[in-house]
JSON list of C-alpha atoms and ligand atoms in Angstrom, two decimals:
[
{"chain": "U", "resi": 138, "resn": "MET", "atom": "CA", "xyz": [21.64, -41.29, 5.78]},
{"chain": "U", "resi": 139, "resn": "ARG", "atom": "CA", "xyz": [22.47, -42.25, 2.47]},
{"chain": "U", "resi": 140, "resn": "ILE", "atom": "CA", "xyz": [25.03, -40.11, 1.07]},
{"chain": "U", "resi": 141, "resn": "ASP", "atom": "CA", "xyz": [22.96, -39.60, -2.28]},
{"chain": "U", "resi": 142, "resn": "LYS", "atom": "CA", "xyz": [19.78, -39.54, -0.36]},
{"chain": "U", "resi": 143, "resn": "LEU", "atom": "CA", "xyz": [21.84, -36.08, 1.34]},
{"chain": "U", "resi": 144, "resn": "ILE", "atom": "CA", "xyz": [23.11, -34.76, -1.46]},
{"chain": "U", "resi": 145, "resn": "ALA", "atom": "CA", "xyz": [19.74, -34.60, -3.27]},
{"chain": "U", "resi": 146, "resn": "ASN", "atom": "CA", "xyz": [18.07, -33.18, -0.83]},
{"chain": "U", "resi": 147, "resn": "CYS", "atom": "CA", "xyz": [20.45, -30.46, -0.02]},
{"chain": "U", "resi": 148, "resn": "THR", "atom": "CA", "xyz": [21.57, -29.24, -3.47]},
{"chain": "U", "resi": 149, "resn": "PRO", "atom": "CA", "xyz": [19.69, -29.43, -7.30]},
{"chain": "U", "resi": 150, "resn": "ALA", "atom": "CA", "xyz": [21.55, -32.23, -8.40]},
{"chain": "U", "resi": 151, "resn": "THR", "atom": "CA", "xyz": [19.50, -35.11, -9.90]},
{"chain": "U", "resi": 152, "resn": "ARG", "atom": "CA", "xyz": [20.29, -38.86, -8.71]},
{"chain": "U", "resi": 153, "resn": "ARG", "atom": "CA", "xyz": [22.01, -39.52, -12.10]},
{"chain": "U", "resi": 154, "resn": "GLU", "atom": "CA", "xyz": [24.55, -36.29, -11.98]},
{"chain": "U", "resi": 155, "resn": "ILE", "atom": "CA", "xyz": [25.28, -36.94, -8.01]},
{"chain": "U", "resi": 156, "resn": "LYS", "atom": "CA", "xyz": [25.72, -40.87, -8.99]},
{"chain": "U", "resi": 157, "resn": "LEU", "atom": "CA", "xyz": [28.29, -39.49, -12.12]},
{"chain": "U", "resi": 158, "resn": "CYS", "atom": "CA", "xyz": [29.98, -37.38, -9.62]},
{"chain": "U", "resi": 159, "resn": "ILE", "atom": "CA", "xyz": [30.38, -39.83, -7.38]},
{"chain": "U", "resi": 160, "resn": "LYS", "atom": "CA", "xyz": [32.10, -42.48, -10.50]},
{"chain": "U", "resi": 161, "resn": "LYS", "atom": "CA", "xyz": [34.27, -39.23, -11.16]},
{"chain": "U", "resi": 162, "resn": "ARG", "atom": "CA", "xyz": [35.83, -39.02, -7.49]},
{"chain": "U", "resi": 163, "resn": "GLN", "atom": "CA", "xyz": [34.56, -35.26, -6.46]},
{"chain": "U", "resi": 164, "resn": "VAL", "atom": "CA", "xyz": [32.78, -36.65, -3.55]},
{"chain": "U", "resi": 165, "resn": "SER", "atom": "CA", "xyz": [34.10, -36.67, -0.21]},
{"chain": "U", "resi": 166, "resn": "VAL", "atom": "CA", "xyz": [33.29, -37.21, 3.20]},
{"chain": "U", "resi": 167, "resn": "ASN", "atom": "CA", "xyz": [35.59, -35.75, 5.68]},
{"chain": "U", "resi": 168, "resn": "SER", "atom": "CA", "xyz": [38.52, -35.73, 3.52]},
{"chain": "U", "resi": 169, "resn": "LYS", "atom": "CA", "xyz": [38.27, -39.37, 1.87]},
{"chain": "U", "resi": 170, "resn": "VAL", "atom": "CA", "xyz": [37.14, -39.86, -1.91]},
{"chain": "U", "resi": 171, "resn": "VAL", "atom": "CA", "xyz": [32.91, -41.82, -1.25]},
{"chain": "U", "resi": 172, "resn": "SER", "atom": "CA", "xyz": [33.03, -43.90, -3.81]},
{"chain": "U", "resi": 173, "resn": "ASP", "atom": "CA", "xyz": [29.85, -45.80, -3.11]},
{"chain": "U", "resi": 174, "resn": "PRO", "atom": "CA", "xyz": [26.99, -43.67, -3.38]},
{"chain": "U", "resi": 175, "resn": "GLY", "atom": "CA", "xyz": [25.15, -46.25, -0.66]},
{"chain": "U", "resi": 176, "resn": "PHE", "atom": "CA", "xyz": [27.77, -44.62, 1.79]},
{"chain": "U", "resi": 177, "resn": "HIS", "atom": "CA", "xyz": [26.52, -43.76, 5.20]},
{"chain": "U", "resi": 178, "resn": "VAL", "atom": "CA", "xyz": [27.07, -40.63, 6.44]},
{"chain": "U", "resi": 179, "resn": "ASP", "atom": "CA", "xyz": [26.30, -38.62, 10.00]},
{"chain": "U", "resi": 180, "resn": "GLU", "atom": "CA", "xyz": [24.56, -34.96, 8.89]},
{"chain": "U", "resi": 181, "resn": "ASN", "atom": "CA", "xyz": [24.82, -33.06, 11.57]},
{"chain": "U", "resi": 182, "resn": "LYS", "atom": "CA", "xyz": [29.06, -34.21, 12.13]},
{"chain": "U", "resi": 183, "resn": "ASP", "atom": "CA", "xyz": [30.67, -35.49, 8.59]},
{"chain": "U", "resi": 184, "resn": "GLU", "atom": "CA", "xyz": [31.70, -32.48, 6.94]},
{"chain": "U", "resi": 185, "resn": "ILE", "atom": "CA", "xyz": [31.09, -33.39, 2.92]},
{"chain": "U", "resi": 186, "resn": "ILE", "atom": "CA", "xyz": [32.23, -32.21, -0.40]},
{"chain": "U", "resi": 187, "resn": "PHE", "atom": "CA", "xyz": [30.35, -32.14, -3.99]},
{"chain": "U", "resi": 188, "resn": "CYS", "atom": "CA", "xyz": [31.99, -31.40, -6.55]},
{"chain": "U", "resi": 189, "resn": "GLY", "atom": "CA", "xyz": [34.20, -29.03, -4.68]},
{"chain": "U", "resi": 190, "resn": "GLU", "atom": "CA", "xyz": [30.95, -27.38, -2.74]},
{"chain": "U", "resi": 191, "resn": "LYS", "atom": "CA", "xyz": [30.40, -27.89, 1.29]},
{"chain": "U", "resi": 192, "resn": "ILE", "atom": "CA", "xyz": [27.35, -29.19, 1.45]},
{"chain": "U", "resi": 193, "resn": "LYS", "atom": "CA", "xyz": [24.94, -27.60, 4.27]},
{"chain": "U", "resi": 194, "resn": "TYR", "atom": "CA", "xyz": [22.84, -29.92, 5.84]},
{"chain": "U", "resi": 195, "resn": "SER", "atom": "CA", "xyz": [19.56, -28.51, 7.21]},
{"chain": "U", "resi": 196, "resn": "ARG", "atom": "CA", "xyz": [16.46, -31.12, 7.55]},
{"chain": "U", "resi": 197, "resn": "TYR", "atom": "CA", "xyz": [13.94, -28.01, 6.66]},
{"chain": "U", "resi": 198, "resn": "THR", "atom": "CA", "xyz": [13.11, -24.98, 4.19]},
{"chain": "U", "resi": 199, "resn": "TYR", "atom": "CA", "xyz": [11.27, -21.97, 5.26]},
{"chain": "U", "resi": 200, "resn": "LEU", "atom": "CA", "xyz": [10.98, -19.51, 2.70]},
{"chain": "U", "resi": 201, "resn": "MET", "atom": "CA", "xyz": [9.15, -16.28, 2.80]},
{"chain": "U", "resi": 202, "resn": "LEU", "atom": "CA", "xyz": [7.39, -14.84, -0.80]},
{"chain": "U", "resi": 203, "resn": "ASN", "atom": "CA", "xyz": [5.97, -12.05, -1.65]},
{"chain": "U", "resi": 204, "resn": "LYS", "atom": "CA", "xyz": [3.28, -13.45, -3.31]},
{"chain": "U", "resi": 205, "resn": "PRO", "atom": "CA", "xyz": [1.50, -11.51, -6.59]},
{"chain": "U", "resi": 206, "resn": "GLU", "atom": "CA", "xyz": [-1.43, -11.79, -7.98]},
{"chain": "U", "resi": 207, "resn": "GLY", "atom": "CA", "xyz": [-2.47, -14.41, -10.59]},
{"chain": "U", "resi": 208, "resn": "TYR", "atom": "CA", "xyz": [-0.83, -17.07, -8.26]},
{"chain": "U", "resi": 209, "resn": "ILE", "atom": "CA", "xyz": [-2.43, -20.10, -6.73]},
{"chain": "U", "resi": 210, "resn": "SER", "atom": "CA", "xyz": [-1.80, -21.19, -3.15]},
{"chain": "U", "resi": 211, "resn": "ALA", "atom": "CA", "xyz": [-0.90, -24.65, -4.35]},
{"chain": "U", "resi": 212, "resn": "THR", "atom": "CA", "xyz": [1.72, -26.93, -5.66]},
{"chain": "U", "resi": 213, "resn": "TYR", "atom": "CA", "xyz": [-0.02, -27.54, -8.92]},
{"chain": "U", "resi": 214, "resn": "ASP", "atom": "CA", "xyz": [-2.94, -26.56, -10.82]},
{"chain": "U", "resi": 215, "resn": "LYS", "atom": "CA", "xyz": [-4.58, -27.32, -13.82]},
{"chain": "U", "resi": 216, "resn": "HIS", "atom": "CA", "xyz": [-5.09, -23.56, -15.25]},
{"chain": "U", "resi": 217, "resn": "TYR", "atom": "CA", "xyz": [-2.97, -21.23, -13.52]},
{"chain": "U", "resi": 218, "resn": "PRO", "atom": "CA", "xyz": [0.43, -20.99, -12.15]},
{"chain": "U", "resi": 219, "resn": "VAL", "atom": "CA", "xyz": [1.13, -21.78, -8.75]},
{"chain": "U", "resi": 220, "resn": "VAL", "atom": "CA", "xyz": [3.17, -20.40, -5.97]},
{"chain": "U", "resi": 221, "resn": "VAL", "atom": "CA", "xyz": [6.04, -22.90, -6.06]},
{"chain": "U", "resi": 222, "resn": "ASP", "atom": "CA", "xyz": [6.70, -21.54, -10.03]},
{"chain": "U", "resi": 223, "resn": "LEU", "atom": "CA", "xyz": [8.00, -18.85, -8.21]},
{"chain": "U", "resi": 224, "resn": "VAL", "atom": "CA", "xyz": [10.95, -20.96, -6.23]},
{"chain": "U", "resi": 225, "resn": "PRO", "atom": "CA", "xyz": [13.98, -20.75, -7.01]},
{"chain": "U", "resi": 226, "resn": "LYS", "atom": "CA", "xyz": [15.72, -23.55, -9.11]},
{"chain": "U", "resi": 227, "resn": "GLU", "atom": "CA", "xyz": [18.18, -23.71, -6.22]},
{"chain": "U", "resi": 228, "resn": "PHE", "atom": "CA", "xyz": [15.34, -25.05, -3.80]},
{"chain": "U", "resi": 229, "resn": "ALA", "atom": "CA", "xyz": [13.60, -27.02, -6.24]},
{"chain": "U", "resi": 230, "resn": "HIS", "atom": "CA", "xyz": [15.26, -29.71, -4.53]},
{"chain": "U", "resi": 231, "resn": "ALA", "atom": "CA", "xyz": [12.57, -29.30, -1.25]},
{"chain": "U", "resi": 232, "resn": "ARG", "atom": "CA", "xyz": [9.36, -30.39, -2.09]},
{"chain": "U", "resi": 233, "resn": "LEU", "atom": "CA", "xyz": [7.81, -26.83, -0.86]},
{"chain": "U", "resi": 234, "resn": "PHE", "atom": "CA", "xyz": [4.47, -26.16, 0.38]},
{"chain": "U", "resi": 235, "resn": "PRO", "atom": "CA", "xyz": [2.47, -23.40, 0.69]},
{"chain": "U", "resi": 236, "resn": "VAL", "atom": "CA", "xyz": [1.03, -22.61, 4.78]},
{"chain": "U", "resi": 237, "resn": "GLY", "atom": "CA", "xyz": [-2.44, -21.40, 4.16]},
{"chain": "U", "resi": 238, "resn": "ARG", "atom": "CA", "xyz": [-3.56, -19.68, 1.15]},
{"chain": "U", "resi": 239, "resn": "LEU", "atom": "CA", "xyz": [-4.01, -16.30, 0.35]},
{"chain": "U", "resi": 240, "resn": "ASP", "atom": "CA", "xyz": [-6.47, -15.66, -2.76]},
{"chain": "U", "resi": 241, "resn": "ILE", "atom": "CA", "xyz": [-5.56, -15.20, -6.53]},
{"chain": "U", "resi": 242, "resn": "ASP", "atom": "CA", "xyz": [-5.88, -11.94, -6.14]},
{"chain": "U", "resi": 243, "resn": "THR", "atom": "CA", "xyz": [-4.03, -11.57, -2.83]},
{"chain": "U", "resi": 244, "resn": "HIS", "atom": "CA", "xyz": [-0.50, -10.14, -2.15]},
{"chain": "U", "resi": 245, "resn": "GLY", "atom": "CA", "xyz": [1.96, -10.69, -0.36]},
{"chain": "U", "resi": 246, "resn": "LEU", "atom": "CA", "xyz": [3.53, -12.77, 2.64]},
{"chain": "U", "resi": 247, "resn": "LEU", "atom": "CA", "xyz": [3.29, -16.61, 2.26]},
{"chain": "U", "resi": 248, "resn": "LEU", "atom": "CA", "xyz": [5.43, -18.60, 3.64]},
{"chain": "U", "resi": 249, "resn": "LEU", "atom": "CA", "xyz": [6.77, -21.63, 1.91]},
{"chain": "U", "resi": 250, "resn": "THR", "atom": "CA", "xyz": [8.19, -24.93, 3.96]},
{"chain": "U", "resi": 251, "resn": "ASN", "atom": "CA", "xyz": [8.20, -28.33, 4.07]},
{"chain": "U", "resi": 252, "resn": "ASP", "atom": "CA", "xyz": [8.18, -28.75, 7.76]},
{"chain": "U", "resi": 253, "resn": "GLY", "atom": "CA", "xyz": [4.77, -29.73, 7.92]},
{"chain": "U", "resi": 254, "resn": "ASP", "atom": "CA", "xyz": [4.81, -30.22, 11.43]},
{"chain": "U", "resi": 255, "resn": "LEU", "atom": "CA", "xyz": [5.24, -26.21, 11.88]},
{"chain": "U", "resi": 256, "resn": "ALA", "atom": "CA", "xyz": [2.85, -25.39, 9.22]},
{"chain": "U", "resi": 257, "resn": "HIS", "atom": "CA", "xyz": [0.16, -27.72, 11.12]},
{"chain": "U", "resi": 258, "resn": "LYS", "atom": "CA", "xyz": [0.73, -25.74, 14.16]},
{"chain": "U", "resi": 259, "resn": "LEU", "atom": "CA", "xyz": [0.56, -22.14, 12.13]},
{"chain": "U", "resi": 260, "resn": "LEU", "atom": "CA", "xyz": [-2.67, -23.15, 10.34]},
{"chain": "U", "resi": 261, "resn": "SER", "atom": "CA", "xyz": [-3.87, -24.49, 13.75]},
{"chain": "U", "resi": 262, "resn": "PRO", "atom": "CA", "xyz": [-7.41, -22.12, 14.96]},
{"chain": "U", "resi": 263, "resn": "LYS", "atom": "CA", "xyz": [-5.94, -23.32, 18.84]},
{"chain": "U", "resi": 264, "resn": "SER", "atom": "CA", "xyz": [-2.74, -21.42, 17.68]},
{"chain": "U", "resi": 265, "resn": "HIS", "atom": "CA", "xyz": [-4.60, -18.16, 17.36]},
{"chain": "U", "resi": 266, "resn": "VAL", "atom": "CA", "xyz": [-1.43, -16.77, 14.93]},
{"chain": "U", "resi": 267, "resn": "PRO", "atom": "CA", "xyz": [-2.09, -13.03, 13.81]},
{"chain": "U", "resi": 268, "resn": "LYS", "atom": "CA", "xyz": [-2.85, -11.99, 10.35]},
{"chain": "U", "resi": 269, "resn": "THR", "atom": "CA", "xyz": [-2.11, -8.35, 9.52]},
{"chain": "U", "resi": 270, "resn": "TYR", "atom": "CA", "xyz": [-3.90, -7.37, 6.40]},
{"chain": "U", "resi": 271, "resn": "TYR", "atom": "CA", "xyz": [-3.39, -4.02, 4.51]},
{"chain": "U", "resi": 272, "resn": "VAL", "atom": "CA", "xyz": [-7.16, -3.37, 2.63]},
{"chain": "U", "resi": 273, "resn": "LYS", "atom": "CA", "xyz": [-7.81, -1.11, 0.08]},
{"chain": "U", "resi": 274, "resn": "SER", "atom": "CA", "xyz": [-11.26, -0.38, 0.66]},
{"chain": "U", "resi": 275, "resn": "ALA", "atom": "CA", "xyz": [-14.25, 0.81, -2.00]},
{"chain": "U", "resi": 276, "resn": "LYS", "atom": "CA", "xyz": [-16.03, 2.99, 0.44]},
{"chain": "U", "resi": 277, "resn": "PRO", "atom": "CA", "xyz": [-14.48, 4.64, 3.12]},
{"chain": "U", "resi": 278, "resn": "VAL", "atom": "CA", "xyz": [-13.97, 2.82, 6.71]},
{"chain": "U", "resi": 279, "resn": "GLY", "atom": "CA", "xyz": [-15.05, 4.88, 9.90]},
{"chain": "U", "resi": 280, "resn": "LYS", "atom": "CA", "xyz": [-15.32, 4.53, 14.01]},
{"chain": "U", "resi": 281, "resn": "SER", "atom": "CA", "xyz": [-17.83, 2.49, 13.01]},
{"chain": "U", "resi": 282, "resn": "GLU", "atom": "CA", "xyz": [-16.51, 0.09, 10.39]},
{"chain": "U", "resi": 283, "resn": "THR", "atom": "CA", "xyz": [-13.69, -0.41, 13.49]},
{"chain": "U", "resi": 284, "resn": "ASN", "atom": "CA", "xyz": [-16.43, -0.46, 16.11]},
{"chain": "U", "resi": 285, "resn": "SER", "atom": "CA", "xyz": [-17.46, -3.90, 14.37]},
{"chain": "U", "resi": 286, "resn": "PHE", "atom": "CA", "xyz": [-14.45, -5.58, 13.33]},
{"chain": "U", "resi": 287, "resn": "GLU", "atom": "CA", "xyz": [-13.32, -5.02, 16.98]},
{"chain": "U", "resi": 288, "resn": "LYS", "atom": "CA", "xyz": [-16.55, -6.93, 17.86]},
{"chain": "U", "resi": 289, "resn": "GLY", "atom": "CA", "xyz": [-16.62, -9.99, 15.99]},
{"chain": "U", "resi": 290, "resn": "ILE", "atom": "CA", "xyz": [-18.50, -10.27, 13.16]},
{"chain": "U", "resi": 291, "resn": "THR", "atom": "CA", "xyz": [-21.34, -13.05, 12.06]},
{"chain": "U", "resi": 292, "resn": "LEU", "atom": "CA", "xyz": [-19.96, -13.91, 8.83]},
{"chain": "U", "resi": 293, "resn": "GLU", "atom": "CA", "xyz": [-22.17, -17.51, 9.01]},
{"chain": "U", "resi": 294, "resn": "GLU", "atom": "CA", "xyz": [-24.88, -18.61, 11.89]},
{"chain": "U", "resi": 295, "resn": "ASP", "atom": "CA", "xyz": [-22.56, -20.33, 13.64]},
{"chain": "U", "resi": 296, "resn": "PHE", "atom": "CA", "xyz": [-19.32, -18.63, 12.65]},
{"chain": "U", "resi": 297, "resn": "THR", "atom": "CA", "xyz": [-17.96, -14.91, 14.39]},
{"chain": "U", "resi": 298, "resn": "THR", "atom": "CA", "xyz": [-15.02, -14.01, 13.78]},
{"chain": "U", "resi": 299, "resn": "GLN", "atom": "CA", "xyz": [-12.77, -13.16, 16.62]},
{"chain": "U", "resi": 300, "resn": "PRO", "atom": "CA", "xyz": [-12.14, -9.76, 17.99]},
{"chain": "U", "resi": 301, "resn": "ALA", "atom": "CA", "xyz": [-9.98, -8.31, 15.49]},
{"chain": "U", "resi": 302, "resn": "ILE", "atom": "CA", "xyz": [-7.73, -4.95, 15.47]},
{"chain": "U", "resi": 303, "resn": "HIS", "atom": "CA", "xyz": [-9.00, -2.86, 12.71]},
{"chain": "U", "resi": 304, "resn": "LYS", "atom": "CA", "xyz": [-6.21, 0.33, 11.58]},
{"chain": "U", "resi": 305, "resn": "ILE", "atom": "CA", "xyz": [-7.69, 3.54, 9.57]},
{"chain": "U", "resi": 306, "resn": "ILE", "atom": "CA", "xyz": [-4.05, 4.70, 7.62]},
{"chain": "U", "resi": 307, "resn": "SER", "atom": "CA", "xyz": [-5.28, 7.13, 5.19]},
{"chain": "U", "resi": 308, "resn": "ASP", "atom": "CA", "xyz": [-7.08, 10.25, 5.82]},
{"chain": "U", "resi": 309, "resn": "ASP", "atom": "CA", "xyz": [-9.29, 9.71, 3.68]},
{"chain": "U", "resi": 310, "resn": "GLY", "atom": "CA", "xyz": [-10.77, 6.13, 4.91]},
{"chain": "U", "resi": 311, "resn": "TYR", "atom": "CA", "xyz": [-9.64, 4.17, 2.22]},
{"chain": "U", "resi": 312, "resn": "GLU", "atom": "CA", "xyz": [-6.75, 2.48, 3.57]},
{"chain": "U", "resi": 313, "resn": "SER", "atom": "CA", "xyz": [-6.73, 0.38, 6.70]},
{"chain": "U", "resi": 314, "resn": "LEU", "atom": "CA", "xyz": [-4.58, -2.79, 8.50]},
{"chain": "U", "resi": 315, "resn": "LEU", "atom": "CA", "xyz": [-6.53, -5.44, 9.83]},
{"chain": "U", "resi": 316, "resn": "THR", "atom": "CA", "xyz": [-5.54, -8.37, 11.37]},
{"chain": "U", "resi": 317, "resn": "ILE", "atom": "CA", "xyz": [-7.09, -11.38, 12.15]},
{"chain": "U", "resi": 318, "resn": "TYR", "atom": "CA", "xyz": [-6.83, -14.30, 14.50]},
{"chain": "U", "resi": 319, "resn": "GLU", "atom": "CA", "xyz": [-8.10, -16.95, 12.42]},
{"chain": "U", "resi": 320, "resn": "GLY", "atom": "CA", "xyz": [-8.16, -18.17, 8.74]},
{"chain": "U", "resi": 321, "resn": "LYS", "atom": "CA", "xyz": [-11.25, -18.53, 6.32]},
{"chain": "U", "resi": 322, "resn": "PHE", "atom": "CA", "xyz": [-12.08, -19.18, 3.20]},
{"chain": "U", "resi": 323, "resn": "HIS", "atom": "CA", "xyz": [-12.18, -15.18, 1.65]},
{"chain": "U", "resi": 324, "resn": "GLN", "atom": "CA", "xyz": [-12.23, -13.59, 6.10]},
{"chain": "U", "resi": 325, "resn": "VAL", "atom": "CA", "xyz": [-10.90, -10.48, 5.21]},
{"chain": "U", "resi": 326, "resn": "LYS", "atom": "CA", "xyz": [-13.06, -10.07, 1.76]},
{"chain": "U", "resi": 327, "resn": "ARG", "atom": "CA", "xyz": [-16.50, -11.97, 3.98]},
{"chain": "U", "resi": 328, "resn": "MET", "atom": "CA", "xyz": [-15.94, -9.23, 6.97]},
{"chain": "U", "resi": 329, "resn": "PHE", "atom": "CA", "xyz": [-15.59, -5.73, 4.33]},
{"chain": "U", "resi": 330, "resn": "GLU", "atom": "CA", "xyz": [-18.86, -7.67, 3.09]},
{"chain": "U", "resi": 331, "resn": "ALA", "atom": "CA", "xyz": [-20.81, -7.88, 5.91]},
{"chain": "U", "resi": 332, "resn": "LEU", "atom": "CA", "xyz": [-20.58, -4.06, 7.03]},
{"chain": "U", "resi": 333, "resn": "GLY", "atom": "CA", "xyz": [-21.65, -3.12, 3.25]},
{"chain": "U", "resi": 334, "resn": "ASN", "atom": "CA", "xyz": [-18.12, -2.18, 1.27]},
{"chain": "U", "resi": 335, "resn": "GLU", "atom": "CA", "xyz": [-15.86, -3.80, -0.77]},
{"chain": "U", "resi": 336, "resn": "VAL", "atom": "CA", "xyz": [-12.38, -5.10, -0.43]},
{"chain": "U", "resi": 337, "resn": "VAL", "atom": "CA", "xyz": [-10.84, -3.59, -3.66]},
{"chain": "U", "resi": 338, "resn": "TYR", "atom": "CA", "xyz": [-6.79, -4.65, -3.20]},
{"chain": "U", "resi": 339, "resn": "LEU", "atom": "CA", "xyz": [-5.59, -6.89, -0.09]},
{"chain": "U", "resi": 340, "resn": "LYS", "atom": "CA", "xyz": [-1.57, -7.71, 0.89]},
{"chain": "U", "resi": 341, "resn": "ARG", "atom": "CA", "xyz": [-0.98, -9.81, 3.99]},
{"chain": "U", "resi": 342, "resn": "ILE", "atom": "CA", "xyz": [1.83, -8.12, 5.74]},
{"chain": "U", "resi": 343, "resn": "SER", "atom": "CA", "xyz": [2.17, -10.06, 9.00]},
{"chain": "U", "resi": 344, "resn": "MET", "atom": "CA", "xyz": [1.89, -13.72, 10.33]},
{"chain": "U", "resi": 345, "resn": "GLY", "atom": "CA", "xyz": [2.94, -14.30, 14.00]},
{"chain": "U", "resi": 346, "resn": "SER", "atom": "CA", "xyz": [6.19, -11.94, 14.44]},
{"chain": "U", "resi": 347, "resn": "LEU", "atom": "CA", "xyz": [6.85, -13.19, 10.39]},
{"chain": "U", "resi": 348, "resn": "THR", "atom": "CA", "xyz": [7.02, -9.14, 9.05]},
{"chain": "U", "resi": 349, "resn": "LEU", "atom": "CA", "xyz": [6.77, -9.51, 4.88]},
{"chain": "U", "resi": 350, "resn": "ASP", "atom": "CA", "xyz": [10.12, -8.27, 4.24]},
{"chain": "U", "resi": 351, "resn": "LYS", "atom": "CA", "xyz": [9.98, -4.65, 2.30]},
{"chain": "U", "resi": 352, "resn": "LEU", "atom": "CA", "xyz": [13.24, -5.30, 0.29]},
{"chain": "U", "resi": 353, "resn": "LEU", "atom": "CA", "xyz": [11.08, -8.37, -1.43]},
{"chain": "U", "resi": 354, "resn": "ALA", "atom": "CA", "xyz": [9.52, -7.14, -5.22]},
{"chain": "U", "resi": 355, "resn": "GLU", "atom": "CA", "xyz": [6.52, -9.35, -6.10]},
{"chain": "U", "resi": 356, "resn": "GLY", "atom": "CA", "xyz": [7.14, -12.40, -6.89]},
{"chain": "U", "resi": 357, "resn": "GLU", "atom": "CA", "xyz": [10.70, -13.02, -4.65]},
{"chain": "U", "resi": 358, "resn": "CYS", "atom": "CA", "xyz": [11.03, -14.83, -1.93]},
{"chain": "U", "resi": 359, "resn": "ARG", "atom": "CA", "xyz": [14.29, -15.40, 0.62]},
{"chain": "U", "resi": 360, "resn": "PRO", "atom": "CA", "xyz": [15.00, -17.87, 3.17]},
{"chain": "U", "resi": 361, "resn": "LEU", "atom": "CA", "xyz": [13.93, -17.10, 6.67]},
{"chain": "U", "resi": 362, "resn": "THR", "atom": "CA", "xyz": [16.86, -16.47, 9.28]},
{"chain": "U", "resi": 363, "resn": "GLY", "atom": "CA", "xyz": [17.37, -18.25, 11.90]},
{"chain": "U", "resi": 364, "resn": "GLU", "atom": "CA", "xyz": [16.02, -15.45, 13.84]},
{"chain": "U", "resi": 365, "resn": "GLU", "atom": "CA", "xyz": [12.64, -14.82, 12.22]},
{"chain": "U", "resi": 366, "resn": "LEU", "atom": "CA", "xyz": [11.85, -18.54, 12.02]},
{"chain": "U", "resi": 367, "resn": "GLN", "atom": "CA", "xyz": [12.91, -19.16, 16.25]},
{"chain": "U", "resi": 368, "resn": "LYS", "atom": "CA", "xyz": [10.33, -16.19, 16.83]},
{"chain": "U", "resi": 369, "resn": "LEU", "atom": "CA", "xyz": [7.97, -18.04, 14.59]},
{"chain": "U", "resi": 370, "resn": "LYS", "atom": "CA", "xyz": [8.52, -21.17, 17.00]},
{"chain": "U", "resi": 371, "resn": "ASN", "atom": "CA", "xyz": [8.48, -19.74, 19.87]},
{"chain": "U", "resi": 372, "resn": "GLU", "atom": "CA", "xyz": [5.03, -18.08, 19.52]},
{"chain": "U", "resi": 373, "resn": "ILE", "atom": "CA", "xyz": [3.14, -21.07, 18.01]},
{"chain": "F", "resi": 579, "resn": "LIG", "atom": "N1", "xyz": [-8.91, -13.12, 3.07]},
{"chain": "F", "resi": 579, "resn": "LIG", "atom": "C1", "xyz": [-9.46, -13.32, 1.68]},
{"chain": "F", "resi": 579, "resn": "LIG", "atom": "O1", "xyz": [-10.23, -12.54, 1.60]},
{"chain": "F", "resi": 579, "resn": "LIG", "atom": "N2", "xyz": [-8.54, -13.47, 1.49]},
{"chain": "F", "resi": 579, "resn": "LIG", "atom": "C2", "xyz": [-7.24, -13.60, 1.61]},
{"chain": "F", "resi": 579, "resn": "LIG", "atom": "O2", "xyz": [-6.63, -14.28, 0.71]},
{"chain": "F", "resi": 579, "resn": "LIG", "atom": "C3", "xyz": [-6.59, -13.44, 2.69]},
{"chain": "F", "resi": 579, "resn": "LIG", "atom": "C4", "xyz": [-7.51, -13.35, 3.98]}
]
């Protein structure tokens, strides 16, 4: 790969800044100064120093975001802020996109990546990746709702949800956890509506083995650990 491309992929520096650094003799490969921005490097083997920093090459980036309300799960929107606006500058060069969608008023776990293959597999209905949501509902839920969720709910003439897992987690019945295995539009809200109830607060807390980091404040993100990524890859 060209050294200027590699640096552009791994750092927030612009092509112009990279060119300038090369001109100023601030870029080296295996301890030798490089003067040609088109110099070819082996990204897996060569030690590349850019302005005093060792370049850490990784083909893809994976961030866990704690999505706040008010953001659209997209890379661009005419009217509303989008989740990629929350990506720190150091990852801006990576051109990340959200893996699937959370509604504008839904909170919680959203994976951002530039790995199209992983995103595709995670979203594929064939993968049956479980997604768990914390739900506050307008009316309390009880055993009969749990039974209905676990049996499957008909949302459209030709679509019944796969058996979900439902657990009531507050004594008053207003708070519960629902694990679903598909990702239909507004699915959780529609499942509650189908039972004459309404979701008033929705937060995704896990997707497959990936669980929202409790230390992440709303609007914050962090890279997945190697272990988190490996586990996720193993289950699709
Ligand atoms: N189900 C919903 O209704 N909304 C979401 O954002 C996610 C799942």
